[in-house]
Amino acid sequence: MAPNENAPASSRTVIPCQCQEQVWGVKSSDRIRQYSDLGPLERLTFDTVELGTKDTFSEPSSFRDAYHAAQRFVTDQQGWLVLCGPSGTGKTHLAAAVGNALIDANQPVRFVSVPDLLDHLRSAFDPAIGAQFDEVFMQAIEAPVLILDDLGAQSSTAWADEKLDQILTHRFNRRLPTLVTTGNRFDELNDRLRTRLGDPYFSTVVHIKAGSGKPDLRDSGLEPRLAESMAFDSFNTKGAAGATAAQRHSLTEAYEAARVFAEHPSGWLYLAGPTGVGKTHLAAAVVGESIAQGREVLFRFVPDLLDDLRRSYGPSGTKGFDHIFSQVRNVDILVLDDFGAEASTAWAEEKLYQLIVQRHDSMMPTVFTSRTTLEAINGPDPRNASRYSDAIISRLSDANVVAERYLSAPDYRHRGAAPRPTARKSGNRKS
C-alpha cells in the first residue's frame, strides 16, 4: 500500500506494498533483522541502557535527554535525530536501541557505520560491478529509516564527501526519517552538514556531554609500560653518578615545574635538554597524574603523530584526518614528546602551525619535550632560520604562556654502566 501522497510529509507513514515484501521483509522478522545489518548490536536495547546517576562515561542529564529523544524517534519516526558527543558516551548504544526497537515493531530500518558504508561503496565502485554499487547506495539512500553511525570518523576525501552529501540531501529533501551519531562537536561539521542536520524545523540535535569518571590510560596514547615506570615518585633528581650540583639543580627545577603543571594545568611547559636526561619521564608523569585526577590528556610522539596524519589521508586509514587532528587540537591537556625530531617539510610545518595556533589562542595546557632549547630555535644560528616559521616561534617565545625548563645532566640510561674502554690506535705515538 502506498502512502497518501496528498498528506503532509510529516504525517506520512511508509508502508511497503505487497510487491516489496521480499525486499523489505515486512512479514518476516528474520528478513527485517537481516536487512537492518545490526549484527552483534542486537544486544543493545533500551532495556540495557543505564540511566541513574552514574557518570563514568556520560553526564547523566544530557544522556537522559538523548535517551528520551531516541524513544520519541522510535514512536514518531519523523524528522531527523542527531546525537553528538565524545567517544564512549553511549551514542551508538542509543542508535542500536532505536534500530532494535523498530525491528521489534516489525519496521524496516537500516543501520550503517559511515566509514564502513563509504568503504563498501569504494569497493563496489567498478564499471564491471556497477550493479553492486547501485545496490549498496540505494540501500542507504532509500531506506525507510536510516541510522548513520559515527559521522565524521570517515576519511575525508572529495569523493567520500560527495557520496555522503548525495545520501543526506536525498533524504533531507524527501523528509525520510534518519538518525545520525557523530563524535564531532556540531560546530566542527562543515557548513553543508550543519545546514541539513541542524534544520530547527526538521532536526533534533542532542549533545551528550562527557562524564566525570576516571579516564582510561589506554585512551591517552601513553604505553602502560611507560606509565608504570615513569612516575613522579620514580624520577631521580640527583641524576647519574658524576652529576654536578648545577645539573642536579636543573633536574629539581624541571621536576617541580612538571609537578605544579600536573596539579594545576595552565599555560605551556617546555622541557628541553639532551637525550636521556628525563624529559619524557616527566612528561609521562604529567600524563599519569592528569589521568589520576580525572582529566582528559593525550600523549603523542611528534614524528608518529605526523605519520598518522599523513596515513589518514589514504583510503586504508582506520580513522579520518579530521578526527585525529581534532582530537589533538582540542584535548584538555596535550603532551608533545620530542618536538623538533619530526621531518622538516612544508606539510609538517603547516600542521604544526595549525595545532600550535589553536592551542595558543585558546590557552590550552600543553607540554613539549625537545632536544632543542627555545633560545636555539629563535637564535641567530642560520641552521635554525628555516626550521620553524615566525608564527610558530612567536607563540613558543610568548613568556606569558610558555615556561621553559632545561634539564642538564648525564644520560640517565648509562647510570651504573661501566665506562666503555677507549680503543688504542696502532702505530707510534709522539711523547
Coordinates of C-alpha atoms in Angstrom, one line a residue, residues 99-292:
G99 CA 17.1 0.0 15.4
N100 CA 16.2 -2.9 17.6
A101 CA 13.0 -1.3 18.8
L102 CA 11.9 -0.7 15.2
I103 CA 12.7 -4.3 14.3
D104 CA 10.6 -5.5 17.3
A105 CA 7.8 -3.3 15.9
N106 CA 8.2 -5.0 12.5
Q107 CA 9.5 -1.8 11.0
P108 CA 12.4 -2.0 8.4
V109 CA 15.4 0.0 9.4
R110 CA 19.0 0.1 8.0
F111 CA 21.9 0.6 10.4
V112 CA 25.3 1.6 8.8
S113 CA 28.6 2.9 10.1
V114 CA 29.6 5.8 7.9
P115 CA 33.3 4.7 7.4
D116 CA 32.1 1.1 6.6
L117 CA 29.4 2.4 4.2
L118 CA 32.0 4.5 2.3
D119 CA 34.4 1.6 2.2
H120 CA 31.7 -0.6 0.7
L121 CA 30.9 2.0 -1.9
R122 CA 34.6 2.3 -2.8
S123 CA 35.0 -1.4 -3.2
A124 CA 31.8 -1.6 -5.4
F125 CA 32.7 1.4 -7.5
D126 CA 33.8 -0.5 -10.6
P127 CA 32.1 -0.5 -14.0
A128 CA 32.3 -4.3 -14.1
I129 CA 30.2 -4.5 -10.9
G130 CA 28.2 -1.3 -11.1
A131 CA 25.0 -3.1 -10.1
Q132 CA 26.6 -3.9 -6.7
F133 CA 27.5 -0.2 -6.1
D134 CA 23.9 0.8 -7.0
E135 CA 22.5 -1.7 -4.6
V136 CA 24.7 -0.5 -1.7
F137 CA 24.0 3.1 -2.5
M138 CA 20.2 2.6 -2.8
Q139 CA 20.0 0.7 0.5
A140 CA 21.3 3.8 2.2
I141 CA 19.5 6.4 0.1
E142 CA 16.0 4.8 0.1
A143 CA 15.9 3.0 3.5
P144 CA 12.5 3.6 5.2
V145 CA 14.5 4.6 8.3
L146 CA 18.3 5.1 8.1
I147 CA 20.7 5.1 11.1
L148 CA 24.1 6.6 10.2
D149 CA 26.6 5.9 13.0
D150 CA 29.9 7.7 13.6
L151 CA 29.6 10.5 11.1
G152 CA 32.9 12.3 10.9
A153 CA 35.1 9.3 11.6
Q154 CA 35.5 8.6 7.8
S155 CA 38.5 9.5 5.7
S156 CA 37.7 12.9 4.3
T157 CA 38.1 12.9 0.5
A158 CA 36.2 14.8 -2.2
W159 CA 34.7 11.5 -3.4
A160 CA 33.5 10.4 0.1
D161 CA 32.1 13.9 0.8
E162 CA 30.2 13.8 -2.4
K163 CA 28.6 10.4 -1.8
L164 CA 27.7 11.3 1.8
D165 CA 26.2 14.6 0.6
Q166 CA 24.1 12.8 -2.0
I167 CA 22.7 10.4 0.6
L168 CA 21.9 13.2 3.1
T169 CA 20.5 15.6 0.5
H170 CA 18.2 12.9 -1.0
R171 CA 16.8 12.0 2.4
F172 CA 16.6 15.6 3.6
N173 CA 14.6 16.7 0.5
R174 CA 12.2 13.7 0.8
R175 CA 12.0 14.1 4.6
L176 CA 13.0 10.4 5.2
P177 CA 13.5 9.6 8.9
T178 CA 17.2 9.5 9.7
L179 CA 19.2 9.1 12.9
V180 CA 22.8 10.3 12.9
T181 CA 25.5 10.0 15.5
T182 CA 28.8 11.9 15.4
G183 CA 31.8 12.2 17.7
N184 CA 32.4 15.7 16.5
R185 CA 31.1 18.8 18.1
F186 CA 28.3 20.2 16.0
D187 CA 30.2 23.4 15.2
E188 CA 33.1 21.3 13.8
L189 CA 30.9 19.9 11.0
N190 CA 31.1 21.7 7.6
D191 CA 28.5 24.3 6.7
R192 CA 26.6 22.0 4.4
L193 CA 26.2 19.3 7.0
R194 CA 25.2 21.8 9.7
T195 CA 22.5 23.2 7.3
R196 CA 20.9 19.8 6.9
L197 CA 21.5 18.2 10.3
G198 CA 20.6 21.4 12.2
D199 CA 17.4 22.4 10.5
P200 CA 15.3 23.6 13.5
Y201 CA 12.0 22.7 11.8
F202 CA 13.1 19.2 10.9
S203 CA 16.0 18.0 13.1
T204 CA 16.5 17.5 16.8
V205 CA 20.1 17.8 17.9
V206 CA 21.1 16.5 21.3
H207 CA 24.6 17.0 22.8
I208 CA 25.7 14.2 25.2
K209 CA 28.4 15.6 27.5
A210 CA 31.3 13.5 28.7
G211 CA 31.1 12.1 32.1
S212 CA 33.4 12.9 35.0
G213 CA 34.5 9.4 35.5
K214 CA 38.2 8.4 35.6
P215 CA 39.7 8.4 32.1
D216 CA 41.3 5.3 30.8
L217 CA 45.1 5.3 30.4
R218 CA 44.7 3.4 27.1
D219 CA 43.0 6.4 25.6
S220 CA 45.9 8.7 26.5
G221 CA 48.3 7.4 23.9
L222 CA 50.9 6.5 26.6
E223 CA 52.0 2.9 26.7
P224 CA 51.2 1.3 30.1
R225 CA 54.8 0.3 30.4
L226 CA 55.9 3.9 30.3
A227 CA 53.1 5.0 32.7
E228 CA 54.2 2.4 35.3
S229 CA 57.9 3.2 35.1
M230 CA 57.8 6.9 34.5
A231 CA 56.0 8.4 37.5
F232 CA 56.9 11.4 39.6
D233 CA 57.9 9.1 42.5
S234 CA 60.5 7.3 40.4
F235 CA 62.2 10.4 39.0
N236 CA 65.7 10.8 40.3
T237 CA 66.5 14.5 40.8
K238 CA 70.1 13.6 41.8
G239 CA 70.9 12.4 38.3
A240 CA 73.5 9.9 37.3
A241 CA 76.8 9.4 39.0
G242 CA 79.1 12.4 38.4
A243 CA 76.2 14.9 38.0
T244 CA 77.3 18.4 39.2
A245 CA 75.4 20.5 41.7
A246 CA 74.2 22.7 38.8
Q247 CA 72.9 19.7 36.9
R248 CA 71.1 18.3 39.9
H249 CA 69.5 21.7 40.4
S250 CA 68.2 21.7 36.8
L251 CA 66.6 18.3 37.4
T252 CA 64.9 19.5 40.6
E253 CA 63.6 22.7 38.9
A254 CA 62.2 20.7 36.0
Y255 CA 60.6 18.1 38.4
E256 CA 58.9 20.9 40.4
A257 CA 57.7 22.7 37.3
A258 CA 56.2 19.4 35.9
R259 CA 54.6 18.6 39.3
V260 CA 53.0 22.0 39.5
F261 CA 51.7 21.7 36.0
A262 CA 50.2 18.3 36.6
E263 CA 48.4 19.5 39.7
H264 CA 47.2 22.8 38.2
P265 CA 47.4 22.6 34.4
S266 CA 47.9 26.1 33.0
G267 CA 49.9 27.5 30.1
W268 CA 52.6 25.7 28.3
L269 CA 55.6 23.8 29.8
Y270 CA 58.6 23.4 27.6
L271 CA 61.1 20.7 28.8
A272 CA 64.4 20.9 26.9
G273 CA 67.7 19.1 27.1
P274 CA 69.8 16.4 25.5
T275 CA 68.8 12.8 25.2
G276 CA 68.4 10.7 28.3
V277 CA 68.0 13.4 30.9
G278 CA 64.4 12.6 31.9
K279 CA 62.3 14.9 29.7
T280 CA 60.0 12.1 28.6
H281 CA 59.9 10.7 32.1
L282 CA 58.5 13.9 33.4
A283 CA 56.0 14.2 30.5
A284 CA 54.8 10.7 31.2
A285 CA 54.4 11.5 34.8
V286 CA 52.2 14.5 33.9
V287 CA 50.0 12.1 31.9
G288 CA 49.7 9.7 34.8
E289 CA 48.9 12.4 37.3
S290 CA 46.3 14.0 35.0
I291 CA 44.5 10.7 34.5
A292 CA 44.5 10.1 38.2

